[in-house]
């Protein structure tokens, strides 16, 4: 919000502090809610309040009172007082309404269930105990008591308590885990705590669970919207024997932020003060000697705030000429922009009347008022809403008269342009009504022609610039109240030209190449080279393992790419910029590598000793697939084993095979690996598990 002048100047209401959303503990001893609203204006504004869009009559309810604009609610009631509050400020210049503030009440009820069934597991098996928190409002934290208070479950790489669900996970049950488990739920707002019914855990007597690969039971969502400045928490935990290790990484190759905190079990990753550069695809890897499992999720950054071009107070003259005042209401992910005059639906009729007259336009969040008159003066507000909420911005429109004045908007002293280019020399004096403009070059009046023109806003435009256009230029502005002028110089430079452009290449994984980018330019100007890869600027500090600027002279900005990987395939653009021009040259890089994993491995038919498989080919990564190999795994095998197939050698154009030599009445799963002339690729995802038939007599 921008104020017109100091407190001695007459002006409309301006919010200094708007109410904020809050959660009030139902069992609070204070029994009082305070919603803040601080306003300035001259004359001093009166302040009122709305609840769910309806005006609050403070005099009709003894529980409400107003102190210097703030709203106090005594003995707040969850049923009556929950909702959305707004502060309304009014003085003779107009009326504005604050952003919405939600009032919620925090509570935590007792567990309804009194007993829970005994859980029986085999030693070495993974286990999950459900907490099932009772009805509540407000953020919760969870812990588990083992046997008797104060013996709490100690979290480590084997045991994990999810703060999202409250569930307790034990990756591999040991004999020492036998006992009673009780979930403890705490409301962080009310500080109240309740205990659930105990769950007995016993061991089965039918043997010890054998080794098996990790199974991720706690996984963060595929999409995690994360607000700027918040602490983002990602949970990941796996069951397995041996106990899996949990590690974190970013799928885009970037490093996990240094500020991130990994807790003792590694099952929780915290990223404090979340920023744009922290967004991306994160992976949790659970691994033991039997295999590994990966969970992925995309962290998406959003910022719920007004951009820099918020509404500003506007001042225009009252006169018969045509004028335009344009305000822009913008917000990240803007979905809705509504303007109102004097903060009420009734005054929207005024804007509608002006709209029908053709004087008002509302388009893409911008409000335009033509042919300003005294009746347009007043307070205006824009409401912007997206899925994260709604906020308001306000401005006051005043009407005055001013002669042309360049004291704060002098012409630019020195303007640079290249030969053959286009230049606009801005002329923006303060003036009301809008002035007429003329230009001089040196002492001579400048005549418009096919290359030289004066724009509607007074700026001078010159196209197809020549060396003869260099010199001093003066803008002269005149209206009914006076004349003023300002002078600046135009300097014309030789253009930059690309002499050696990058060219498209076809390379193999692991190779190193140089993409050239060499130019000729005016050596009196500084030159800057930048490179982009698939539309994103290359950061040579962060990506120094693969990318390096080489060349050794100011006219060369060659790019070296070392140890090329499949992810480096795409479009590379060399961008060259001086203070007078910028240009670019592009090249495509094709990277050949081992094939990607085959897809959709399916068991079409299975007998006592054979299995008919089919699959779809994965990416060949620009090198045709030459061969497929089938691998199998059973509960009794050590990892994945190659198996015999018909045909014995599966070529790259065959997508079915019969596995032979299987054992009857054994559970199998299969996967397929592809190879090409460059190497062997990653295996496919495993097929479903199927048991072979009993041995035929």
PDB file of N, CA and C in Angstrom, residues 26 44 66 71 101 134 142-143 148 161 195 242 253 285 316 399 444 477 483 504 583 613 620 631 650 674 681 692 695:
ATOM      1  N   UNK A  26      -9.493 -24.172  22.750  1.00  0.00           N
ATOM      2  CA  UNK A  26     -10.782 -24.160  23.440  1.00  0.00           C
ATOM      3  C   UNK A  26     -10.626 -24.157  24.960  1.00  0.00           C
ATOM      4  N   UNK A  44      -9.567  10.815  10.545  1.00  0.00           N
ATOM      5  CA  UNK A  44      -9.342   9.484  11.079  1.00  0.00           C
ATOM      6  C   UNK A  44     -10.512   8.568  10.733  1.00  0.00           C
ATOM      7  N   UNK A  66     -14.766  -3.253  20.732  1.00  0.00           N
ATOM      8  CA  UNK A  66     -13.747  -2.712  19.823  1.00  0.00           C
ATOM      9  C   UNK A  66     -12.831  -1.784  20.613  1.00  0.00           C
ATOM     10  N   UNK A  71     -10.764  -5.967  17.275  1.00  0.00           N
ATOM     11  CA  UNK A  71     -11.982  -6.645  17.703  1.00  0.00           C
ATOM     12  C   UNK A  71     -11.649  -7.629  18.813  1.00  0.00           C
ATOM     13  N   UNK A 101      -9.419 -13.092   7.433  1.00  0.00           N
ATOM     14  CA  UNK A 101      -8.699 -13.767   8.521  1.00  0.00           C
ATOM     15  C   UNK A 101      -9.624 -14.830   9.098  1.00  0.00           C
ATOM     16  N   UNK A 134      -7.856 -39.472  17.753  1.00  0.00           N
ATOM     17  CA  UNK A 134      -9.272 -39.131  17.961  1.00  0.00           C
ATOM     18  C   UNK A 134      -9.622 -37.819  17.263  1.00  0.00           C
ATOM     19  N   UNK A 142       3.111 -36.969  17.740  1.00  0.00           N
ATOM     20  CA  UNK A 142       2.878 -38.338  18.164  1.00  0.00           C
ATOM     21  C   UNK A 142       4.121 -38.935  18.812  1.00  0.00           C
ATOM     22  N   UNK A 143       3.901 -39.826  19.786  1.00  0.00           N
ATOM     23  CA  UNK A 143       4.953 -40.630  20.387  1.00  0.00           C
ATOM     24  C   UNK A 143       4.309 -41.938  20.833  1.00  0.00           C
ATOM     25  N   UNK A 148       5.414 -49.297  29.938  1.00  0.00           N
ATOM     26  CA  UNK A 148       4.899 -48.358  30.924  1.00  0.00           C
ATOM     27  C   UNK A 148       5.610 -47.013  30.813  1.00  0.00           C
ATOM     28  N   UNK A 161       8.392 -43.292  14.039  1.00  0.00           N
ATOM     29  CA  UNK A 161       7.041 -42.808  14.339  1.00  0.00           C
ATOM     30  C   UNK A 161       6.699 -41.710  13.343  1.00  0.00           C
ATOM     31  N   UNK A 195      -3.911 -40.562  25.681  1.00  0.00           N
ATOM     32  CA  UNK A 195      -3.279 -41.845  25.428  1.00  0.00           C
ATOM     33  C   UNK A 195      -4.289 -42.812  24.838  1.00  0.00           C
ATOM     34  N   UNK A 242      17.834 -57.698   5.991  1.00  0.00           N
ATOM     35  CA  UNK A 242      18.259 -56.870   7.131  1.00  0.00           C
ATOM     36  C   UNK A 242      17.592 -55.483   7.130  1.00  0.00           C
ATOM     37  N   UNK A 253      19.828 -34.304 -10.145  1.00  0.00           N
ATOM     38  CA  UNK A 253      21.277 -34.271 -10.051  1.00  0.00           C
ATOM     39  C   UNK A 253      21.817 -33.210  -9.122  1.00  0.00           C
ATOM     40  N   UNK A 285      15.704 -43.459  -0.937  1.00  0.00           N
ATOM     41  CA  UNK A 285      16.210 -44.762  -1.355  1.00  0.00           C
ATOM     42  C   UNK A 285      16.339 -45.651  -0.113  1.00  0.00           C
ATOM     43  N   UNK A 316      -4.907  12.752 -10.953  1.00  0.00           N
ATOM     44  CA  UNK A 316      -5.165  13.222 -12.310  1.00  0.00           C
ATOM     45  C   UNK A 316      -5.895  14.559 -12.262  1.00  0.00           C
ATOM     46  N   UNK A 399      -7.809  14.044  -7.900  1.00  0.00           N
ATOM     47  CA  UNK A 399      -7.848  14.812  -9.152  1.00  0.00           C
ATOM     48  C   UNK A 399      -7.233  16.188  -8.922  1.00  0.00           C
ATOM     49  N   UNK A 444      18.177  22.155 -33.945  1.00  0.00           N
ATOM     50  CA  UNK A 444      17.206  22.097 -35.040  1.00  0.00           C
ATOM     51  C   UNK A 444      15.972  21.287 -34.654  1.00  0.00           C
ATOM     52  N   UNK A 477       7.948  19.556 -23.691  1.00  0.00           N
ATOM     53  CA  UNK A 477       6.575  19.212 -23.309  1.00  0.00           C
ATOM     54  C   UNK A 477       5.805  20.481 -22.959  1.00  0.00           C
ATOM     55  N   UNK A 483       5.566  25.113 -20.092  1.00  0.00           N
ATOM     56  CA  UNK A 483       6.447  24.345 -20.981  1.00  0.00           C
ATOM     57  C   UNK A 483       7.728  23.989 -20.231  1.00  0.00           C
ATOM     58  N   UNK A 504      25.320 -28.766 -34.326  1.00  0.00           N
ATOM     59  CA  UNK A 504      24.722 -29.960 -33.749  1.00  0.00           C
ATOM     60  C   UNK A 504      25.688 -31.138 -33.817  1.00  0.00           C
ATOM     61  N   UNK A 583      22.285 -11.377 -29.111  1.00  0.00           N
ATOM     62  CA  UNK A 583      21.967 -12.340 -30.138  1.00  0.00           C
ATOM     63  C   UNK A 583      22.295 -13.729 -29.616  1.00  0.00           C
ATOM     64  N   UNK A 613       6.458 -65.136 -21.269  1.00  0.00           N
ATOM     65  CA  UNK A 613       6.574 -63.715 -20.924  1.00  0.00           C
ATOM     66  C   UNK A 613       6.390 -62.837 -22.150  1.00  0.00           C
ATOM     67  N   UNK A 620      15.559 -46.697 -26.698  1.00  0.00           N
ATOM     68  CA  UNK A 620      16.826 -47.262 -27.186  1.00  0.00           C
ATOM     69  C   UNK A 620      17.984 -46.285 -27.057  1.00  0.00           C
ATOM     70  N   UNK A 631      15.683 -62.405 -16.421  1.00  0.00           N
ATOM     71  CA  UNK A 631      16.164 -62.797 -15.101  1.00  0.00           C
ATOM     72  C   UNK A 631      14.968 -63.150 -14.219  1.00  0.00           C
ATOM     73  N   UNK A 650      17.603 -63.829 -27.424  1.00  0.00           N
ATOM     74  CA  UNK A 650      16.445 -62.991 -27.766  1.00  0.00           C
ATOM     75  C   UNK A 650      16.957 -61.717 -28.422  1.00  0.00           C
ATOM     76  N   UNK A 674      17.756 -55.024 -21.274  1.00  0.00           N
ATOM     77  CA  UNK A 674      18.063 -54.791 -22.685  1.00  0.00           C
ATOM     78  C   UNK A 674      19.522 -54.382 -22.846  1.00  0.00           C
ATOM     79  N   UNK A 681      21.601 -51.950 -20.281  1.00  0.00           N
ATOM     80  CA  UNK A 681      20.782 -50.937 -19.628  1.00  0.00           C
ATOM     81  C   UNK A 681      20.271 -51.379 -18.256  1.00  0.00           C
ATOM     82  N   UNK A 692       4.466 -71.493 -10.024  1.00  0.00           N
ATOM     83  CA  UNK A 692       4.360 -72.551 -11.030  1.00  0.00           C
ATOM     84  C   UNK A 692       3.392 -73.636 -10.534  1.00  0.00           C
ATOM     85  N   UNK A 695       4.048 -80.392  -9.838  1.00  0.00           N
ATOM     86  CA  UNK A 695       4.737 -81.289 -10.781  1.00  0.00           C
ATOM     87  C   UNK A 695       3.741 -82.273 -11.398  1.00  0.00           C
TER      88      UNK A 695
END
